[in-house]
Amino acid sequence: FLNLLKVIRGSGDNRLVTPYGLAITGNIIAVSDWDSHQVKKYSLNGNFISKIGSRGNNNGQFNTPRGLVFNNNKLLYVVDGENYRVQAFQQNNTFAFFFGSRGSGPGQFQSPIRIAIDYNNN
């Protein structure tokens, strides 16, 4: 994991501006990057693999991504903080679905930060 710290001061796509959340599955580390409005994937030795997203509110875009987690099927869930939702992505970074909206009712968020999934994908 120490090699991953090198990318904070890197350049280009692999650079992390303001890393926030971290999730690991197999040989993949996913890091949410608050200020770049992206999620970036790295190998366990810190090599950049890919990125997801840009700033915005469309599917696959983020406004301050925060916590993230992989489920047992390697689906990546990302808390999209200022869009008040959680987005899910396939292993190939393809948008799968989202849930949530702004508010105080069932299924709504006021300031989502973190997410957790148990072994049964709940």
Short mmCIF file of N, CA and C in Angstrom, two decimals:
data_model
loop_
_atom_site.label_atom_id
_atom_site.label_comp_id
_atom_site.label_asym_id
_atom_site.label_seq_id
_atom_site.Cartn_x
_atom_site.Cartn_y
_atom_site.Cartn_z
N PHE A 1 0.81 -1.21 0.00
CA PHE A 1 0.00 0.00 0.00
C PHE A 1 0.85 1.27 0.00
N LEU A 2 2.08 1.16 0.43
CA LEU A 2 2.93 2.34 0.45
C LEU A 2 3.16 2.88 -0.95
N ASN A 3 3.21 2.02 -1.96
CA ASN A 3 3.36 2.50 -3.33
C ASN A 3 2.18 3.34 -3.77
N LEU A 4 1.01 3.07 -3.21
CA LEU A 4 -0.18 3.84 -3.56
C LEU A 4 -0.03 5.29 -3.11
N LEU A 5 0.68 5.51 -2.03
CA LEU A 5 0.87 6.88 -1.55
C LEU A 5 1.65 7.73 -2.55
N LYS A 6 2.46 7.11 -3.38
CA LYS A 6 3.22 7.85 -4.38
C LYS A 6 2.32 8.54 -5.39
N VAL A 7 1.16 8.01 -5.65
CA VAL A 7 0.29 8.57 -6.68
C VAL A 7 -0.38 9.87 -6.22
N ILE A 8 -0.38 10.14 -4.94
CA ILE A 8 -0.97 11.39 -4.47
C ILE A 8 -0.23 12.58 -5.07
N ARG A 9 1.06 12.44 -5.22
CA ARG A 9 1.85 13.52 -5.81
C ARG A 9 2.21 13.24 -7.26
N GLY A 10 1.54 12.27 -7.86
CA GLY A 10 1.81 11.92 -9.25
C GLY A 10 1.26 12.96 -10.20
N SER A 11 1.18 12.59 -11.45
CA SER A 11 0.64 13.51 -12.44
C SER A 11 -0.30 12.75 -13.36
N GLY A 12 -1.15 13.47 -14.05
CA GLY A 12 -2.07 12.85 -14.99
C GLY A 12 -3.19 12.11 -14.30
N ASP A 13 -3.72 11.10 -15.00
CA ASP A 13 -4.88 10.37 -14.51
C ASP A 13 -4.63 9.66 -13.19
N ASN A 14 -3.40 9.26 -12.92
CA ASN A 14 -3.17 8.49 -11.70
C ASN A 14 -3.09 9.36 -10.45
N ARG A 15 -3.01 10.66 -10.59
CA ARG A 15 -2.85 11.55 -9.45
C ARG A 15 -4.12 11.63 -8.62
N LEU A 16 -3.94 11.57 -7.31
CA LEU A 16 -5.04 11.79 -6.37
C LEU A 16 -4.93 13.20 -5.82
N VAL A 17 -6.01 13.95 -5.91
CA VAL A 17 -6.02 15.33 -5.42
C VAL A 17 -6.40 15.35 -3.94
N THR A 18 -7.57 14.84 -3.63
CA THR A 18 -8.05 14.77 -2.25
C THR A 18 -8.68 13.40 -2.03
N PRO A 19 -7.86 12.37 -1.77
CA PRO A 19 -8.42 11.03 -1.56
C PRO A 19 -9.31 11.00 -0.33
N TYR A 20 -10.40 10.26 -0.41
CA TYR A 20 -11.35 10.21 0.71
C TYR A 20 -11.63 8.77 1.13
N GLY A 21 -12.26 7.98 0.28
CA GLY A 21 -12.63 6.61 0.63
C GLY A 21 -11.74 5.61 -0.07
N LEU A 22 -11.69 4.40 0.48
CA LEU A 22 -10.86 3.34 -0.08
C LEU A 22 -11.59 2.01 0.06
N ALA A 23 -11.57 1.21 -0.99
CA ALA A 23 -12.18 -0.12 -0.96
C ALA A 23 -11.25 -1.07 -1.72
N ILE A 24 -11.20 -2.32 -1.27
CA ILE A 24 -10.31 -3.31 -1.89
C ILE A 24 -11.11 -4.55 -2.21
N THR A 25 -10.87 -5.11 -3.40
CA THR A 25 -11.39 -6.41 -3.78
C THR A 25 -10.34 -7.11 -4.61
N GLY A 26 -10.00 -8.32 -4.27
CA GLY A 26 -8.98 -9.05 -5.02
C GLY A 26 -7.70 -8.25 -5.09
N ASN A 27 -7.27 -7.94 -6.31
CA ASN A 27 -6.04 -7.18 -6.53
C ASN A 27 -6.30 -5.72 -6.92
N ILE A 28 -7.50 -5.23 -6.63
CA ILE A 28 -7.90 -3.88 -7.03
C ILE A 28 -8.15 -3.01 -5.80
N ILE A 29 -7.59 -1.81 -5.82
CA ILE A 29 -7.87 -0.80 -4.80
C ILE A 29 -8.62 0.33 -5.49
N ALA A 30 -9.77 0.69 -4.99
CA ALA A 30 -10.54 1.83 -5.51
C ALA A 30 -10.46 2.96 -4.49
N VAL A 31 -10.21 4.18 -4.97
CA VAL A 31 -10.08 5.35 -4.10
C VAL A 31 -10.99 6.45 -4.64
N SER A 32 -11.85 6.98 -3.78
CA SER A 32 -12.66 8.13 -4.19
C SER A 32 -11.80 9.38 -4.02
N ASP A 33 -11.86 10.26 -5.00
CA ASP A 33 -11.07 11.49 -5.00
C ASP A 33 -12.03 12.67 -5.02
N TRP A 34 -12.18 13.27 -3.86
CA TRP A 34 -13.18 14.31 -3.60
C TRP A 34 -13.10 15.46 -4.60
N ASP A 35 -11.93 16.07 -4.75
CA ASP A 35 -11.82 17.28 -5.57
C ASP A 35 -11.79 17.03 -7.07
N SER A 36 -11.38 15.83 -7.49
CA SER A 36 -11.40 15.56 -8.94
C SER A 36 -12.74 14.97 -9.36
N HIS A 37 -13.60 14.65 -8.38
CA HIS A 37 -14.93 14.10 -8.64
C HIS A 37 -14.84 12.80 -9.43
N GLN A 38 -13.89 11.94 -9.02
CA GLN A 38 -13.65 10.67 -9.70
C GLN A 38 -13.38 9.57 -8.69
N VAL A 39 -13.50 8.35 -9.17
CA VAL A 39 -13.01 7.18 -8.45
C VAL A 39 -11.89 6.61 -9.30
N LYS A 40 -10.77 6.32 -8.67
CA LYS A 40 -9.62 5.81 -9.41
C LYS A 40 -9.28 4.42 -8.89
N LYS A 41 -8.92 3.54 -9.83
CA LYS A 41 -8.57 2.17 -9.48
C LYS A 41 -7.08 1.94 -9.70
N TYR A 42 -6.48 1.21 -8.75
CA TYR A 42 -5.05 0.90 -8.77
C TYR A 42 -4.85 -0.57 -8.48
N SER A 43 -3.71 -1.08 -8.90
CA SER A 43 -3.32 -2.43 -8.49
C SER A 43 -2.79 -2.35 -7.06
N LEU A 44 -2.59 -3.49 -6.43
CA LEU A 44 -2.08 -3.50 -5.06
C LEU A 44 -0.69 -2.89 -4.95
N ASN A 45 0.07 -2.86 -6.04
CA ASN A 45 1.40 -2.24 -5.98
C ASN A 45 1.38 -0.77 -6.41
N GLY A 46 0.19 -0.19 -6.56
CA GLY A 46 0.07 1.24 -6.83
C GLY A 46 0.01 1.65 -8.27
N ASN A 47 -0.03 0.71 -9.20
CA ASN A 47 -0.13 1.07 -10.62
C ASN A 47 -1.55 1.47 -10.97
N PHE A 48 -1.68 2.59 -11.67
CA PHE A 48 -2.98 3.10 -12.09
C PHE A 48 -3.61 2.14 -13.10
N ILE A 49 -4.91 1.85 -12.90
CA ILE A 49 -5.65 0.97 -13.81
C ILE A 49 -6.68 1.76 -14.62
N SER A 50 -7.54 2.50 -13.92
CA SER A 50 -8.61 3.21 -14.62
C SER A 50 -9.24 4.24 -13.70
N LYS A 51 -10.12 5.05 -14.29
CA LYS A 51 -10.87 6.04 -13.51
C LYS A 51 -12.33 6.00 -13.91
N ILE A 52 -13.18 6.42 -13.00
CA ILE A 52 -14.61 6.50 -13.24
C ILE A 52 -15.05 7.92 -12.93
N GLY A 53 -15.84 8.50 -13.84
CA GLY A 53 -16.54 9.73 -13.53
C GLY A 53 -15.85 11.03 -13.88
N SER A 54 -16.62 12.07 -13.66
CA SER A 54 -16.23 13.46 -13.81
C SER A 54 -17.24 14.26 -12.98
N ARG A 55 -17.04 15.55 -12.89
CA ARG A 55 -17.98 16.36 -12.10
C ARG A 55 -19.31 16.50 -12.84
N GLY A 56 -20.40 16.27 -12.12
CA GLY A 56 -21.72 16.42 -12.72
C GLY A 56 -22.75 15.65 -11.94
N ASN A 57 -23.97 15.61 -12.47
CA ASN A 57 -25.05 14.90 -11.78
C ASN A 57 -25.73 13.85 -12.65
N ASN A 58 -25.14 13.54 -13.80
CA ASN A 58 -25.67 12.47 -14.64
C ASN A 58 -25.17 11.12 -14.11
N ASN A 59 -25.75 10.05 -14.63
CA ASN A 59 -25.28 8.73 -14.26
C ASN A 59 -23.80 8.60 -14.61
N GLY A 60 -23.02 8.10 -13.65
CA GLY A 60 -21.59 7.95 -13.87
C GLY A 60 -20.77 9.20 -13.56
N GLN A 61 -21.43 10.27 -13.17
CA GLN A 61 -20.74 11.49 -12.75
C GLN A 61 -20.91 11.67 -11.25
N PHE A 62 -20.00 12.42 -10.64
CA PHE A 62 -20.03 12.62 -9.19
C PHE A 62 -19.94 14.09 -8.82
N ASN A 63 -20.42 14.36 -7.63
CA ASN A 63 -20.19 15.64 -6.96
C ASN A 63 -19.72 15.29 -5.56
N THR A 64 -18.44 15.32 -5.36
CA THR A 64 -17.73 14.91 -4.13
C THR A 64 -18.02 13.46 -3.73
N PRO A 65 -17.43 12.52 -4.47
CA PRO A 65 -17.57 11.11 -4.07
C PRO A 65 -16.92 10.88 -2.72
N ARG A 66 -17.53 10.05 -1.91
CA ARG A 66 -17.05 9.84 -0.54
C ARG A 66 -16.78 8.36 -0.31
N GLY A 67 -17.53 7.72 0.58
CA GLY A 67 -17.28 6.32 0.89
C GLY A 67 -17.57 5.41 -0.29
N LEU A 68 -16.92 4.26 -0.30
CA LEU A 68 -17.16 3.28 -1.34
C LEU A 68 -16.88 1.89 -0.81
N VAL A 69 -17.50 0.89 -1.47
CA VAL A 69 -17.35 -0.49 -1.04
C VAL A 69 -17.64 -1.41 -2.22
N PHE A 70 -16.96 -2.55 -2.25
CA PHE A 70 -17.26 -3.59 -3.23
C PHE A 70 -18.16 -4.62 -2.57
N ASN A 71 -19.10 -5.19 -3.32
CA ASN A 71 -19.87 -6.32 -2.79
C ASN A 71 -19.20 -7.62 -3.23
N ASN A 72 -19.81 -8.75 -2.88
CA ASN A 72 -19.22 -10.06 -3.20
C ASN A 72 -19.11 -10.31 -4.70
N ASN A 73 -19.91 -9.62 -5.50
CA ASN A 73 -19.87 -9.78 -6.95
C ASN A 73 -18.97 -8.75 -7.62
N LYS A 74 -18.20 -8.04 -6.81
CA LYS A 74 -17.26 -7.01 -7.27
C LYS A 74 -17.95 -5.80 -7.89
N LEU A 75 -19.24 -5.62 -7.56
CA LEU A 75 -19.94 -4.40 -7.93
C LEU A 75 -19.46 -3.31 -6.97
N LEU A 76 -19.11 -2.15 -7.51
CA LEU A 76 -18.58 -1.05 -6.69
C LEU A 76 -19.69 -0.05 -6.41
N TYR A 77 -19.95 0.20 -5.12
CA TYR A 77 -20.93 1.19 -4.69
C TYR A 77 -20.17 2.43 -4.23
N VAL A 78 -20.58 3.60 -4.73
CA VAL A 78 -19.91 4.86 -4.41
C VAL A 78 -20.93 5.85 -3.86
N VAL A 79 -20.66 6.40 -2.68
CA VAL A 79 -21.50 7.45 -2.12
C VAL A 79 -21.19 8.74 -2.88
N ASP A 80 -22.19 9.26 -3.56
CA ASP A 80 -22.07 10.47 -4.37
C ASP A 80 -22.63 11.62 -3.53
N GLY A 81 -21.78 12.15 -2.64
CA GLY A 81 -22.19 13.03 -1.56
C GLY A 81 -23.12 14.17 -1.89
N GLU A 82 -22.68 15.07 -2.74
CA GLU A 82 -23.48 16.27 -3.02
C GLU A 82 -24.54 16.04 -4.09
N ASN A 83 -24.60 14.82 -4.63
CA ASN A 83 -25.73 14.44 -5.48
C ASN A 83 -26.73 13.60 -4.69
N TYR A 84 -26.45 13.36 -3.41
CA TYR A 84 -27.37 12.71 -2.47
C TYR A 84 -27.84 11.35 -2.95
N ARG A 85 -26.88 10.52 -3.38
CA ARG A 85 -27.24 9.21 -3.90
C ARG A 85 -26.05 8.26 -3.76
N VAL A 86 -26.31 7.00 -4.05
CA VAL A 86 -25.26 5.99 -4.15
C VAL A 86 -25.32 5.43 -5.56
N GLN A 87 -24.18 5.39 -6.24
CA GLN A 87 -24.11 4.83 -7.58
C GLN A 87 -23.37 3.50 -7.54
N ALA A 88 -23.76 2.59 -8.42
CA ALA A 88 -23.12 1.29 -8.51
C ALA A 88 -22.51 1.12 -9.89
N PHE A 89 -21.34 0.45 -9.94
CA PHE A 89 -20.60 0.25 -11.18
C PHE A 89 -20.14 -1.19 -11.31
N GLN A 90 -20.19 -1.70 -12.55
CA GLN A 90 -19.68 -3.03 -12.86
C GLN A 90 -18.15 -3.02 -12.80
N GLN A 91 -17.54 -4.21 -12.86
CA GLN A 91 -16.09 -4.33 -12.83
C GLN A 91 -15.41 -3.53 -13.95
N ASN A 92 -16.07 -3.41 -15.10
CA ASN A 92 -15.48 -2.69 -16.23
C ASN A 92 -15.79 -1.19 -16.18
N ASN A 93 -16.24 -0.70 -15.02
CA ASN A 93 -16.55 0.71 -14.75
C ASN A 93 -17.85 1.19 -15.39
N THR A 94 -18.63 0.30 -15.96
CA THR A 94 -19.92 0.65 -16.54
C THR A 94 -20.92 0.96 -15.43
N PHE A 95 -21.63 2.07 -15.57
CA PHE A 95 -22.68 2.43 -14.62
C PHE A 95 -23.74 1.33 -14.59
N ALA A 96 -24.15 0.91 -13.39
CA ALA A 96 -25.16 -0.13 -13.25
C ALA A 96 -26.51 0.47 -12.82
N PHE A 97 -26.52 1.22 -11.72
CA PHE A 97 -27.75 1.82 -11.21
C PHE A 97 -27.39 2.80 -10.09
N PHE A 98 -28.39 3.55 -9.65
CA PHE A 98 -28.21 4.38 -8.46
C PHE A 98 -29.46 4.28 -7.61
N PHE A 99 -29.32 4.68 -6.36
CA PHE A 99 -30.48 4.82 -5.48
C PHE A 99 -30.26 6.03 -4.59
N GLY A 100 -31.37 6.60 -4.16
CA GLY A 100 -31.33 7.76 -3.27
C GLY A 100 -31.60 9.06 -3.97
N SER A 101 -31.97 10.04 -3.16
CA SER A 101 -32.19 11.41 -3.62
C SER A 101 -32.10 12.31 -2.38
N ARG A 102 -32.17 13.60 -2.59
CA ARG A 102 -32.07 14.54 -1.47
C ARG A 102 -33.39 14.61 -0.72
N GLY A 103 -33.31 14.54 0.59
CA GLY A 103 -34.51 14.67 1.40
C GLY A 103 -34.37 13.94 2.71
N SER A 104 -35.47 13.89 3.45
CA SER A 104 -35.46 13.24 4.77
C SER A 104 -36.43 12.06 4.84
N GLY A 105 -36.97 11.67 3.71
CA GLY A 105 -37.90 10.55 3.68
C GLY A 105 -37.19 9.23 3.44
N PRO A 106 -37.95 8.13 3.38
CA PRO A 106 -37.35 6.82 3.11
C PRO A 106 -36.59 6.83 1.77
N GLY A 107 -35.38 6.30 1.79
CA GLY A 107 -34.57 6.23 0.58
C GLY A 107 -33.93 7.55 0.18
N GLN A 108 -34.01 8.55 1.06
CA GLN A 108 -33.43 9.85 0.77
C GLN A 108 -32.27 10.14 1.73
N PHE A 109 -31.38 11.03 1.29
CA PHE A 109 -30.19 11.37 2.08
C PHE A 109 -30.11 12.88 2.28
N GLN A 110 -29.52 13.27 3.42
CA GLN A 110 -29.25 14.69 3.65
C GLN A 110 -27.77 14.99 3.52
N SER A 111 -26.91 14.09 3.89
CA SER A 111 -25.47 14.28 3.74
C SER A 111 -24.79 12.92 3.81
N PRO A 112 -24.94 12.10 2.77
CA PRO A 112 -24.37 10.76 2.82
C PRO A 112 -22.84 10.80 2.82
N ILE A 113 -22.25 9.93 3.63
CA ILE A 113 -20.79 9.93 3.75
C ILE A 113 -20.20 8.55 3.48
N ARG A 114 -20.69 7.52 4.19
CA ARG A 114 -20.09 6.19 4.10
C ARG A 114 -21.15 5.14 3.75
N ILE A 115 -20.64 3.98 3.33
CA ILE A 115 -21.51 2.86 2.99
C ILE A 115 -20.84 1.57 3.43
N ALA A 116 -21.64 0.60 3.82
CA ALA A 116 -21.13 -0.72 4.20
C ALA A 116 -22.06 -1.78 3.65
N ILE A 117 -21.48 -2.92 3.31
CA ILE A 117 -22.24 -4.06 2.81
C ILE A 117 -21.78 -5.29 3.55
N ASP A 118 -22.71 -6.13 3.99
CA ASP A 118 -22.31 -7.35 4.69
C ASP A 118 -22.01 -8.47 3.70
N TYR A 119 -21.63 -9.61 4.23
CA TYR A 119 -21.22 -10.75 3.41
C TYR A 119 -22.34 -11.23 2.48
N ASN A 120 -23.60 -10.96 2.86
CA ASN A 120 -24.75 -11.37 2.04
C ASN A 120 -25.21 -10.27 1.09
N ASN A 121 -24.35 -9.27 0.87
CA ASN A 121 -24.65 -8.15 -0.02
C ASN A 121 -25.82 -7.30 0.45
N ASN A 122 -26.03 -7.22 1.74
CA ASN A 122 -27.08 -6.37 2.30
C ASN A 122 -26.47 -5.04 2.72
#
